[in-house]
Coordinates of C-alpha atoms and ligand atoms in Angstrom, one line a residue:
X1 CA -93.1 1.1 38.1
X2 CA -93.1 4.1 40.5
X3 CA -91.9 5.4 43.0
X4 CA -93.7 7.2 46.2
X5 CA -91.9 10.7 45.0
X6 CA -94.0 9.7 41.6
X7 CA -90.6 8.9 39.5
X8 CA -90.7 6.8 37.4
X9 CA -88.3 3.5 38.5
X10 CA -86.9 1.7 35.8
X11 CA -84.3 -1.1 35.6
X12 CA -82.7 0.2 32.6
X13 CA -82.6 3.2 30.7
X14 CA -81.9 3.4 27.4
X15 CA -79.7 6.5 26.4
X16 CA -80.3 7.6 22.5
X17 CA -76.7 9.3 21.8
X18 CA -77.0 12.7 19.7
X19 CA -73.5 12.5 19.8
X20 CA -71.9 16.1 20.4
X21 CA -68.8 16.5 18.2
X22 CA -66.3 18.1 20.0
X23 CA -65.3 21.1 17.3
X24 CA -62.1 23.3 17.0
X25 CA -60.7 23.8 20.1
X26 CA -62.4 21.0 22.3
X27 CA -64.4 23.8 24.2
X28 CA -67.2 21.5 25.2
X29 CA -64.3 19.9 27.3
X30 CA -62.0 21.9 28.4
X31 CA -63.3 25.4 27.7
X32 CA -61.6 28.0 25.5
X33 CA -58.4 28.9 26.1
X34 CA -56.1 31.6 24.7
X35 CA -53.4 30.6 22.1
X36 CA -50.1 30.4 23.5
X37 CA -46.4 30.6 22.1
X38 CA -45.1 27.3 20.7
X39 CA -42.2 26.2 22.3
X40 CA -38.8 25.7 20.4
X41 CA -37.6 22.4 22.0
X42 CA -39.3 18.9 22.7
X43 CA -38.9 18.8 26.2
X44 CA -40.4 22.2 26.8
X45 CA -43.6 21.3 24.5
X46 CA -44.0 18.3 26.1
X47 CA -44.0 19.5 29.7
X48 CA -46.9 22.3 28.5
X49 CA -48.9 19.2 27.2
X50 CA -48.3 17.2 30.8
X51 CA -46.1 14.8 29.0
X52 CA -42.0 13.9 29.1
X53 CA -40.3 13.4 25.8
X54 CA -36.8 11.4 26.6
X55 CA -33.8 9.8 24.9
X56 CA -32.0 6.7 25.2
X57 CA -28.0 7.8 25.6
X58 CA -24.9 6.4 27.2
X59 CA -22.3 8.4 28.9
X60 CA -20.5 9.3 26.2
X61 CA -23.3 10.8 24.0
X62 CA -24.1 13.2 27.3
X63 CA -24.0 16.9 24.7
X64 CA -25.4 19.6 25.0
X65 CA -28.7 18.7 23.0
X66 CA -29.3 16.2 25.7
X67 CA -30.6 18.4 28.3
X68 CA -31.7 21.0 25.9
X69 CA -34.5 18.5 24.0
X70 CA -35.1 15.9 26.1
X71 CA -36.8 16.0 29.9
X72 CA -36.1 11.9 30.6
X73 CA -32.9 9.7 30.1
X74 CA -33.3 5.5 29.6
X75 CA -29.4 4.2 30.0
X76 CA -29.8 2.4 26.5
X77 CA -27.3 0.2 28.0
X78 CA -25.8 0.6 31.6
X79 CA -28.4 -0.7 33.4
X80 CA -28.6 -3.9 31.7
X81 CA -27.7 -6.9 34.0
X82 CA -24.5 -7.8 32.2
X83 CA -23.4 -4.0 32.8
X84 CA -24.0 -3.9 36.6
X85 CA -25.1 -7.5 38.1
X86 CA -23.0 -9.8 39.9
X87 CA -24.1 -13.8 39.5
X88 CA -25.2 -13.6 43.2
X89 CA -27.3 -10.7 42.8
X90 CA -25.2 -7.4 43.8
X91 CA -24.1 -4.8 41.8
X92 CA -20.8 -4.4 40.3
X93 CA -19.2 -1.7 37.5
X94 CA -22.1 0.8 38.3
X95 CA -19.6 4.2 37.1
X96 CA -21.6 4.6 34.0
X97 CA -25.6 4.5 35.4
X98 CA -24.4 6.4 37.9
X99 CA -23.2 9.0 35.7
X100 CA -26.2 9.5 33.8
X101 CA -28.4 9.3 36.8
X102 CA -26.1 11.9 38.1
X103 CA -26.3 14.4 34.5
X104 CA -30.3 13.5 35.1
X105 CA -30.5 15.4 38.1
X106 CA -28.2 18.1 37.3
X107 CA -30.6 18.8 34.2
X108 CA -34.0 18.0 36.4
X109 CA -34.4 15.3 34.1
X110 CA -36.8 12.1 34.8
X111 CA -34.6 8.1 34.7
X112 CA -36.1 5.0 33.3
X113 CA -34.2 2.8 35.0
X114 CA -33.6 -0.1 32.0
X115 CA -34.1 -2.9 33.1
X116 CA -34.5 -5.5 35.4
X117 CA -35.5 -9.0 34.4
X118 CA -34.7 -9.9 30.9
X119 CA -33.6 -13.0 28.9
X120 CA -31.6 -11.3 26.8
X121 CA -28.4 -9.0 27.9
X122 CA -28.5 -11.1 31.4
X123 CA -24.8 -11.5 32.0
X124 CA -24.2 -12.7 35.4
X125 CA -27.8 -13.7 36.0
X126 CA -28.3 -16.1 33.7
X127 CA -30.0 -19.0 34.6
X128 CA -30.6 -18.0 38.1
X129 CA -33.2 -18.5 40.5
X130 CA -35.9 -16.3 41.4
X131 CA -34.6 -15.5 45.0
X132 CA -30.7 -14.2 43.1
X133 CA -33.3 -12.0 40.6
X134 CA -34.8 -10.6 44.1
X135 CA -31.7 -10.0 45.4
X136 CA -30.9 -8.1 42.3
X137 CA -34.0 -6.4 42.4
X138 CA -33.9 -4.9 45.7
X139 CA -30.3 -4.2 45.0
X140 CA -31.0 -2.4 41.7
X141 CA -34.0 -0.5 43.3
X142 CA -32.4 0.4 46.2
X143 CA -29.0 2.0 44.9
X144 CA -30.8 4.7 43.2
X145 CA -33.8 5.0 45.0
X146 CA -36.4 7.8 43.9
X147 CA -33.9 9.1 41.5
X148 CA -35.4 6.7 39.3
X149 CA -38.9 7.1 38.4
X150 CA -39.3 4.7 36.3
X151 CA -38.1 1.0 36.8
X152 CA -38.6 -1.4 33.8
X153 CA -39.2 -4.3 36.2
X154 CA -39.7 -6.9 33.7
X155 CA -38.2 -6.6 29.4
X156 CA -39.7 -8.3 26.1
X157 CA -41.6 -11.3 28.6
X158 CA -43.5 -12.4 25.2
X159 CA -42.6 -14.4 22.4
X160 CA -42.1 -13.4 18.9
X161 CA -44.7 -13.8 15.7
X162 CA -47.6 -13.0 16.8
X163 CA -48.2 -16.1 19.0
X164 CA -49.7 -14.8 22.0
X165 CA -47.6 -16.6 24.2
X166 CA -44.5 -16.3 27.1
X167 CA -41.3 -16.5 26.3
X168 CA -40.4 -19.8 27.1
X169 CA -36.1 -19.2 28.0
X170 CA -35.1 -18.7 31.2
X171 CA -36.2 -16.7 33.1
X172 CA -39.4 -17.6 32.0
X173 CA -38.8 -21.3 32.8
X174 CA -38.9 -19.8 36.3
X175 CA -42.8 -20.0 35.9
X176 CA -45.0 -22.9 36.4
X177 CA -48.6 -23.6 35.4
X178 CA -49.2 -26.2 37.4
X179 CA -53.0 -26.9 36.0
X180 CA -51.8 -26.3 32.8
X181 CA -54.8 -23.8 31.8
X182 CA -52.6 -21.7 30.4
X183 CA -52.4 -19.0 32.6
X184 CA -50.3 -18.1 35.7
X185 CA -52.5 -17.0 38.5
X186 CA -54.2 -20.0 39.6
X187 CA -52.8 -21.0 43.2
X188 CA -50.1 -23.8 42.7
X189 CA -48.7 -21.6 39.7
X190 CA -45.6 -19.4 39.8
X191 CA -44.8 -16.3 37.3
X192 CA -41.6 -14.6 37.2
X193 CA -43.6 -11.7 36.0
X194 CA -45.4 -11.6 39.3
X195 CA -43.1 -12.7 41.5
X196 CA -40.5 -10.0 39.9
X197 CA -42.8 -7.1 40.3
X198 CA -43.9 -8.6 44.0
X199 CA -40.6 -7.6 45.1
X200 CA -39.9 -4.7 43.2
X201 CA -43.1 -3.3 45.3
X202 CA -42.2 -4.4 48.3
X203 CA -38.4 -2.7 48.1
X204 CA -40.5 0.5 46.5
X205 CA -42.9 0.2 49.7
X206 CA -40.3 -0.4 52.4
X207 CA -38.1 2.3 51.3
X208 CA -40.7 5.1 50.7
X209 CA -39.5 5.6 47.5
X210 CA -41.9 7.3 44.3
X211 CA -40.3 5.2 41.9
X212 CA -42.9 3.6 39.5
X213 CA -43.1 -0.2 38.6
X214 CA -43.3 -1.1 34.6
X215 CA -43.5 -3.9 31.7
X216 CA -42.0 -3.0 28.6
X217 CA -42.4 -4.7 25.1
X218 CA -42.7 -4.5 21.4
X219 CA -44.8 -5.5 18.4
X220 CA -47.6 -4.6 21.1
X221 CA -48.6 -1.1 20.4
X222 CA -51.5 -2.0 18.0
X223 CA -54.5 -3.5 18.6
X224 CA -54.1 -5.2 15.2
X225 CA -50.8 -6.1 13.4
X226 CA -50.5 -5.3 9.4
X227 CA -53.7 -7.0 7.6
X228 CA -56.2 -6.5 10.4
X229 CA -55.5 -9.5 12.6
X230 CA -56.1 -9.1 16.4
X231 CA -52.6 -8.4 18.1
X232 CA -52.1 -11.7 20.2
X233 CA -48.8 -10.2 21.9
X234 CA -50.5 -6.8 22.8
X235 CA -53.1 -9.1 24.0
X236 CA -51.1 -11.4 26.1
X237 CA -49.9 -8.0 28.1
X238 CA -53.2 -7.0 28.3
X239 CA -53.8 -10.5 30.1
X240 CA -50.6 -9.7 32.4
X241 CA -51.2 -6.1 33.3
X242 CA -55.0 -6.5 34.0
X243 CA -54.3 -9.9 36.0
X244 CA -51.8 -7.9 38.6
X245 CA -53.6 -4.5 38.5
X246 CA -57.3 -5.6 39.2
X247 CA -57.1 -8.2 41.6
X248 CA -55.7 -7.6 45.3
X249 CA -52.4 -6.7 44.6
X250 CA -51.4 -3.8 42.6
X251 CA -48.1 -4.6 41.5
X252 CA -48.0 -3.1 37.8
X253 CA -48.0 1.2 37.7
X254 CA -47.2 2.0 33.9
X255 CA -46.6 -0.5 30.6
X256 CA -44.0 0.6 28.2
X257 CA -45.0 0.2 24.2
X258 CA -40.9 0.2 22.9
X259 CA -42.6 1.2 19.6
X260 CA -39.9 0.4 17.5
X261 CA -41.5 1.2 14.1
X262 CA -39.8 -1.2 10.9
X263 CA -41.5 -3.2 7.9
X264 CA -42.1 -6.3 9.8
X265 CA -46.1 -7.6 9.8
X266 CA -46.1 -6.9 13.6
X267 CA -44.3 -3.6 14.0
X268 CA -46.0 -1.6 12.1
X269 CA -48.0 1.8 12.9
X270 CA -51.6 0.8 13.0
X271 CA -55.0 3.2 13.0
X272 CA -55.6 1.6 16.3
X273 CA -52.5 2.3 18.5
X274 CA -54.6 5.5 20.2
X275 CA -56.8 2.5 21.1
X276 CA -54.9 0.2 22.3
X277 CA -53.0 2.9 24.6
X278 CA -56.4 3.6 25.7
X279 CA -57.5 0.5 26.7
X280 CA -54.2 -0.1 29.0
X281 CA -54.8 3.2 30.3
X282 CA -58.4 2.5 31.5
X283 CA -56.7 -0.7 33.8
X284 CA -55.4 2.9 35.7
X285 CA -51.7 3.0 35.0
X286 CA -49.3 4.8 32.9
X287 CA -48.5 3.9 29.6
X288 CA -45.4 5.5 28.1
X289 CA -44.2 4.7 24.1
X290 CA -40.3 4.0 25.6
X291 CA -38.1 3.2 22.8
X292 CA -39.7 4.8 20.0
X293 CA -37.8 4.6 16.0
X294 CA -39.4 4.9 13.1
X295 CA -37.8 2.9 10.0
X296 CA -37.9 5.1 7.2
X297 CA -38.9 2.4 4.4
X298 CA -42.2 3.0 6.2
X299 CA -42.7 5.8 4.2
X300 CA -41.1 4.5 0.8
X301 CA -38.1 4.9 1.6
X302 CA -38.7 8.8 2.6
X303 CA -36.8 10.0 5.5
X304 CA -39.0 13.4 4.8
X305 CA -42.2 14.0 4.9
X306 CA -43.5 10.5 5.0
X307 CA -41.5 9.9 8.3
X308 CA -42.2 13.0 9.9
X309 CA -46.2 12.1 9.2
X310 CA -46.0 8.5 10.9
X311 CA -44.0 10.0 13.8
X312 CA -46.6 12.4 14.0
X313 CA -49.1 9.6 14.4
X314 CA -47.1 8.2 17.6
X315 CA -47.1 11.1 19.1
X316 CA -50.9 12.2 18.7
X317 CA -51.9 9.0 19.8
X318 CA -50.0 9.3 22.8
X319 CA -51.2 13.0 23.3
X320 CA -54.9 11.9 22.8
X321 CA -55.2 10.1 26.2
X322 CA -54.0 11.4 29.3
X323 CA -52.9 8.5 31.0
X324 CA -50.0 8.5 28.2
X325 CA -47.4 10.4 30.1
X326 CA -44.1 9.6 28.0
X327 CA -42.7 9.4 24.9
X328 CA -38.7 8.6 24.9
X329 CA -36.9 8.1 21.0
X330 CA -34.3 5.1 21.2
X331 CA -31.5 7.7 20.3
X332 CA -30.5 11.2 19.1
X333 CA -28.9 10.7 15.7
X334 CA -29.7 8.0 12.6
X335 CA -25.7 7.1 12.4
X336 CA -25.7 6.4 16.1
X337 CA -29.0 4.4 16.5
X338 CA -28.7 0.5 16.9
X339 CA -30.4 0.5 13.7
X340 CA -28.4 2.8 12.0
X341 CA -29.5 2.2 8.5
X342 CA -32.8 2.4 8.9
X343 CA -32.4 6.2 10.2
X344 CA -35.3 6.2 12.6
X345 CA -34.7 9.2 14.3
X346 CA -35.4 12.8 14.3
X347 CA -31.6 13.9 13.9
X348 CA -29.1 13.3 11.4
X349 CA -25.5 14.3 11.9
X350 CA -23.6 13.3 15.1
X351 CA -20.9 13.1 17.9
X352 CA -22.2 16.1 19.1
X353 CA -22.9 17.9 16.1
X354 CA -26.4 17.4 15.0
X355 CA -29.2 18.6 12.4
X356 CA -33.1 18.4 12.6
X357 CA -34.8 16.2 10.5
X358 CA -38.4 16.7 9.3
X359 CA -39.7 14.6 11.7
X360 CA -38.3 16.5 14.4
X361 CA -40.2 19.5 13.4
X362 CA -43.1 16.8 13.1
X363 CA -42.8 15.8 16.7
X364 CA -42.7 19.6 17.6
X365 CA -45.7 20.6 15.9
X366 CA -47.4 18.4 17.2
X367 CA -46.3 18.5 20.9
X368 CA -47.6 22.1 20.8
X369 CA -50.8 21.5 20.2
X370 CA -51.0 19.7 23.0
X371 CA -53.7 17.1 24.0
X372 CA -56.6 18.8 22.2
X373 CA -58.2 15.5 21.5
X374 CA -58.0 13.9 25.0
X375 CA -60.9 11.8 26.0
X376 CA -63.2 13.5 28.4
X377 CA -63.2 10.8 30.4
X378 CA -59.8 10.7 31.0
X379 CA -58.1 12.5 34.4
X380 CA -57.9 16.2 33.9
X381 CA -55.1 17.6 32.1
X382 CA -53.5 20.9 31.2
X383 CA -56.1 22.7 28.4
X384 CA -53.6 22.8 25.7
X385 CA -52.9 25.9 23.1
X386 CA -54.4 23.8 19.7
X387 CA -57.6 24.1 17.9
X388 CA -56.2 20.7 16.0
X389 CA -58.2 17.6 16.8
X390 CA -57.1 14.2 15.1
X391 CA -58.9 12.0 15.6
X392 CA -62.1 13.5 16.6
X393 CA -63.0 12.9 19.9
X394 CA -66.6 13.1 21.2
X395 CA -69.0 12.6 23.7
X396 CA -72.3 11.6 24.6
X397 CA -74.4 14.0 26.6
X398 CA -74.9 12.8 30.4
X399 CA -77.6 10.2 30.8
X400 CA -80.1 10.0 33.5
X401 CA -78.8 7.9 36.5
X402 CA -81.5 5.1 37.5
X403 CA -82.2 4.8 40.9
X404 CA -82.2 1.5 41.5
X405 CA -80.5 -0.2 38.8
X406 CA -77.5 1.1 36.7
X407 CA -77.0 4.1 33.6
X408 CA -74.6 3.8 30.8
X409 CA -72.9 7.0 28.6
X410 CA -70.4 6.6 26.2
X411 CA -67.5 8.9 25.0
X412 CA -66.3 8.0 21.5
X413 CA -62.8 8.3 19.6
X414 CA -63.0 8.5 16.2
X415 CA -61.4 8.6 12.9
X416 CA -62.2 7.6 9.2
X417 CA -63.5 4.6 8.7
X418 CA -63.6 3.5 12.8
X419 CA -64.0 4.4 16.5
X420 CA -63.6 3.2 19.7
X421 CA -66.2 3.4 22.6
X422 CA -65.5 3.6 26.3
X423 CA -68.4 2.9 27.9
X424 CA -69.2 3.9 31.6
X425 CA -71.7 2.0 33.8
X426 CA -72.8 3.7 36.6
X427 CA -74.4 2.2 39.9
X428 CA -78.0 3.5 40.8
X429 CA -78.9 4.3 44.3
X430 CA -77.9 0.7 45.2
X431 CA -74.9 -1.5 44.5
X432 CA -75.4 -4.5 41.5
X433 CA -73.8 -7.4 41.5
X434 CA -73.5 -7.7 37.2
X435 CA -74.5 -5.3 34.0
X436 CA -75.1 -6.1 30.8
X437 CA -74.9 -3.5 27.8
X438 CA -77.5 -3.9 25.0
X439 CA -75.4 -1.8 22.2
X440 CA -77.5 -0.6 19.1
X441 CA -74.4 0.1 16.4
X442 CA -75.0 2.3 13.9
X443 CA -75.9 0.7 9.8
X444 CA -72.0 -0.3 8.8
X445 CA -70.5 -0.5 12.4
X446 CA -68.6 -3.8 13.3
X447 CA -67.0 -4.4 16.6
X448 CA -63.2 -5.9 15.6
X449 CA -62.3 -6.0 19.4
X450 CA -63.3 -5.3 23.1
X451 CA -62.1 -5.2 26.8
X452 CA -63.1 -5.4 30.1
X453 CA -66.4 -6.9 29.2
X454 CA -67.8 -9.9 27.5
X455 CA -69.7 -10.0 24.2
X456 CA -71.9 -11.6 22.1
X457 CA -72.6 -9.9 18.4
X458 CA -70.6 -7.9 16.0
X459 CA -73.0 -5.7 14.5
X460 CA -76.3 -4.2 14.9
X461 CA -77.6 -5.7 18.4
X462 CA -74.6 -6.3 20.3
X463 CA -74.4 -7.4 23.8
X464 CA -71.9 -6.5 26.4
X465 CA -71.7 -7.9 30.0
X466 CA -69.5 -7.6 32.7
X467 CA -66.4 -10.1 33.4
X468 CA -65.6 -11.7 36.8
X469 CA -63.5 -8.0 37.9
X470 CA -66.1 -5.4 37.4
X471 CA -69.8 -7.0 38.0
X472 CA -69.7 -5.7 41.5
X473 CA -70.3 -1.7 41.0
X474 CA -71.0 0.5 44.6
X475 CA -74.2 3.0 44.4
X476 CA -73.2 5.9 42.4
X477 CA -69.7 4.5 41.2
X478 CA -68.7 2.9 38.1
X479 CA -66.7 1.2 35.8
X480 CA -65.7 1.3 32.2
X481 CA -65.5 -1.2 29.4
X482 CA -64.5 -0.3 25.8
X483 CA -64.7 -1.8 22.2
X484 CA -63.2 -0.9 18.7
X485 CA -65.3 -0.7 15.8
X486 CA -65.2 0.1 12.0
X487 CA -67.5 2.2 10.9
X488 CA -68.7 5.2 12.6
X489 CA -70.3 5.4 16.5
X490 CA -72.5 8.2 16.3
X491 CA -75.9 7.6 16.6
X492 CA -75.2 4.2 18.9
X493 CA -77.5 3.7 21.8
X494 CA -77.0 1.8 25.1
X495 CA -79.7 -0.1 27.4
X496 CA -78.1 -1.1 30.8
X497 CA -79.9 -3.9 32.9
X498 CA -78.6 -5.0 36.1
X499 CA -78.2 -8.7 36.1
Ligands
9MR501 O1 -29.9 0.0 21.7 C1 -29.4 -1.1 22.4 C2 -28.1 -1.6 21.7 O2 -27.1 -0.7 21.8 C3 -27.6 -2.9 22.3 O3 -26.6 -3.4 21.5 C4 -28.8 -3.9 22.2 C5 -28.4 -5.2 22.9 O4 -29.5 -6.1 23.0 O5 -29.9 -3.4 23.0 C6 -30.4 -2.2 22.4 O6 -31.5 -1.8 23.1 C7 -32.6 -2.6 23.1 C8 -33.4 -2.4 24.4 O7 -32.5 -2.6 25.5 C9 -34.6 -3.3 24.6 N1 -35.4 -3.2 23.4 C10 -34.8 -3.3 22.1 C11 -33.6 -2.3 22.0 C12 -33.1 -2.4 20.6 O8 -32.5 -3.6 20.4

């Protein structure tokens, strides 16, 4: 078909991928920059990279090294209801947050304000109702105001082992799926979750403040837990924080993985936490790794190099997408972590007195090279002063835009043995209602998960199309979906058909 300028219309366009590999110093992206001085501390590194790297403390661990490392305090404890909540919602015995909110300030340091709504550490709030947990809310929020600027609104909602599901304890009794489909957003249902973060927004609105809103968990920083099976509790937040960010209300800005490391099936360090970071970024909020320890039988036993290599990991995944804008360790010192034996952290010694471990110099190293790898895609960040790129990011060259129907391009993350894709649709000159993706994988590619789209295929022909959310695309705009495969991406093609 053509057009009267003599173009040639077509409803899809199919966009062979000589996939440009992004060498050395990401020039394609970010353009060369000169090498810089490494920095000598964690917090200083981090800021050049457009990160914070924090510490969980109490009052009493408030030395020197606190303010000198870290750029973010989490109270690992005087925040908690049972430290500061009174059963009828107020606040009581507030000395200690105060305290370290206070030494924040003083040392220009970011708060996590920890945390809200929990089952566990609940004290006076046990058992209450939703309206007492408002009160509390608005209470909490309030005292502190933009001091803190990050809330975590709602703690460990999901259930242990892997079962994809709530927490069933109070407060999660609060909820109510009244069509019993399984879900909480149907009207007639009620979701602490929701309801929580509902008035955590409103005090946030009301009061002008620039505190953010978060959900924080573990055992969900993988997109896969040890053997290869799909992550149902990563999942399950997925669910939560794509149900309250996509629809009309925003209530959720940034997810928190707690990323406490050990040798349980579901804790562990898996190839595919860069992905599943990314794929919470790409709803649009913040994700920050918020307690993060990393048991050293991990690594044999090896609170050396093998350590310093997984924390490493953690941190480059973080670094690699740019909507990853925290990283806080759950402590300074091994003998004064809540796991003590399991010396997780990147100093030994203590009371004041403490000595870098190797995966301190880890975390450093790899701070200074900054986000090298970040995916194009991604907001703009700070070009950083590393030639380093692990894993390989790369991109496909821009396609042609149809007029009338819709384009697609992909950007691809990559390391051995897998990738994942986040692929952008783009509107034509007119809006569509629905897409669909015809994927051609590459020989030995299999898709092990997606998002933000539904499919049909695993390998070789695989379908994508648009979910209830992100059909509707304005002229010119677009949307992303993304997928994990094994194998390796280059070479893929994409037809996009407006449905
Ligand atoms: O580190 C905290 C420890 O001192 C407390 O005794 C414990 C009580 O539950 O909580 C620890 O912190 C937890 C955090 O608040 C939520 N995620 C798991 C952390 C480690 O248990």
């Amino acid at each position: 078909m053509t057009d009267p300028s003599g173009r040639v219309r077509i409803r899809s366009v199919v966009a062979a991928l000589a996939v440009a590999v992004l060498a050395g110093g990401g020039a394609v992206a970010v353009g060369k920059v000169p090498a810089l001085a490494a920095e000598t501390t964690l917090r200083a590194a981090a800021a050049k990279a457009g990160l914070f790297f924090g510490v969980a403390a109490s009052p009493g661990r408030l030395s020197s090294i606190v303010n000198q490392e870290f750029g973010q305090l989490t109270p690992e404890n005087d925040m908690k209801p049972d430290s500061i909540a009174t059963s009828s919602g107020g606040l009581r015995n507030t000395g200690n947050a105060d305290t370290l909110v206070n030494y924040a300030q003083t040392n220009n340091m970011l708060v996590r304000g920890h945390t809200l709504v929990w089952h566990s550490q609940a004290g006076q709030l046990q058992g209450t109702s939703q309206a007492t947990l408002n009160t509390f809310i608005g209470n909490a929020i309030t005292r502190w105001g933009s001091r803190i600027a990050y809330w975590d609104v709602v703690n460990e909602a999901l259930d242990d082992n892997n079962n994809g599901r709530r927490r069933t304890q109070w407060p999660h009794s609060l909820s109510r799926d009244a069509n019993g489909d399984g879900d909480y957003v149907d009207a007639g249902d009620t979701d602490v979750i929701r309801d929580s973060f509902r008035r955590a927004k409103e005090v946030v609105q009301q009061n002008g403040l620039t505190t953010k809103l978060c959900i924080n968990d573990y055992d969900v920083e993988g997109l896969t837990v040890s053997g290869g099976a799909r992550n149902n509790k990563a999942q399950a937040l997925y669910d939560i924080v794509r149900a309250y960010t996509q629809g009309t209300e925003r209530l959720i800005d940034c997810v928190g993985f707690q990323a406490h490391f050990n040798d349980n099936p579901n804790s562990i360090i898996s190839d595919d936490l860069q992905a599943n970071i990314q794929r919470f970024a790409d709803l649009g909020v913040e994700v920050h790794i918020t307690e993060l320890d990393i048991d050293d039988d991990l690594s044999n036993n090896d609170i050396g190099q093998g350590q310093a290599n997984n924390y490493r990991k953690v941190v480059r995944a973080c670094l690699n997408v740019a909507r990853c804008t925290g990283i806080t360790v759950w402590g300074i010192a091994d003998s004064e972590s809540w796991r003590s034996s399991e010396r997780g952290l990147l100093f030994t010694g203590g009371s004041g007195n403490y000595q870098k471990k190797a995966a301190y110099s880890a975390v450093l190293d790899e701070l200074n090279k900054g986000r090298s790898g970040v995916n194009p895609s991604s907001p703009p960040v700070s070009p950083s002063a590393s030639a380093s790129v692990s894993p390989s990011v790369s991109v496909s060259p821009s396609t042609p835009t149809d007029p009338s129907g819709c384009s697609a391009s992909v950007s691809l993350n990559s390391w051995t043995g897998g990738f994942v894709a986040t692929v952008r649709v783009t509107a034509g000159s007119s809006a569509i209602n629905g897409w669909r993706i015809t994927a051609g994988l590459p020989a030995g590619a299999a898709v092990t998960n997606h998002w933000n789209a539904e499919r049909s295929g695993t390998s070789g022909t695989v379908q994508f199309a648009n979910v209830g959310y992100n059909g509707r695309i304005a002229a010119g705009q677009f949307t992303e979906f993304g997928f994990q495969s094994s194998g390796a991406g280059a070479g893929t093609t994409l037809t996009c058909t407006a449905t």
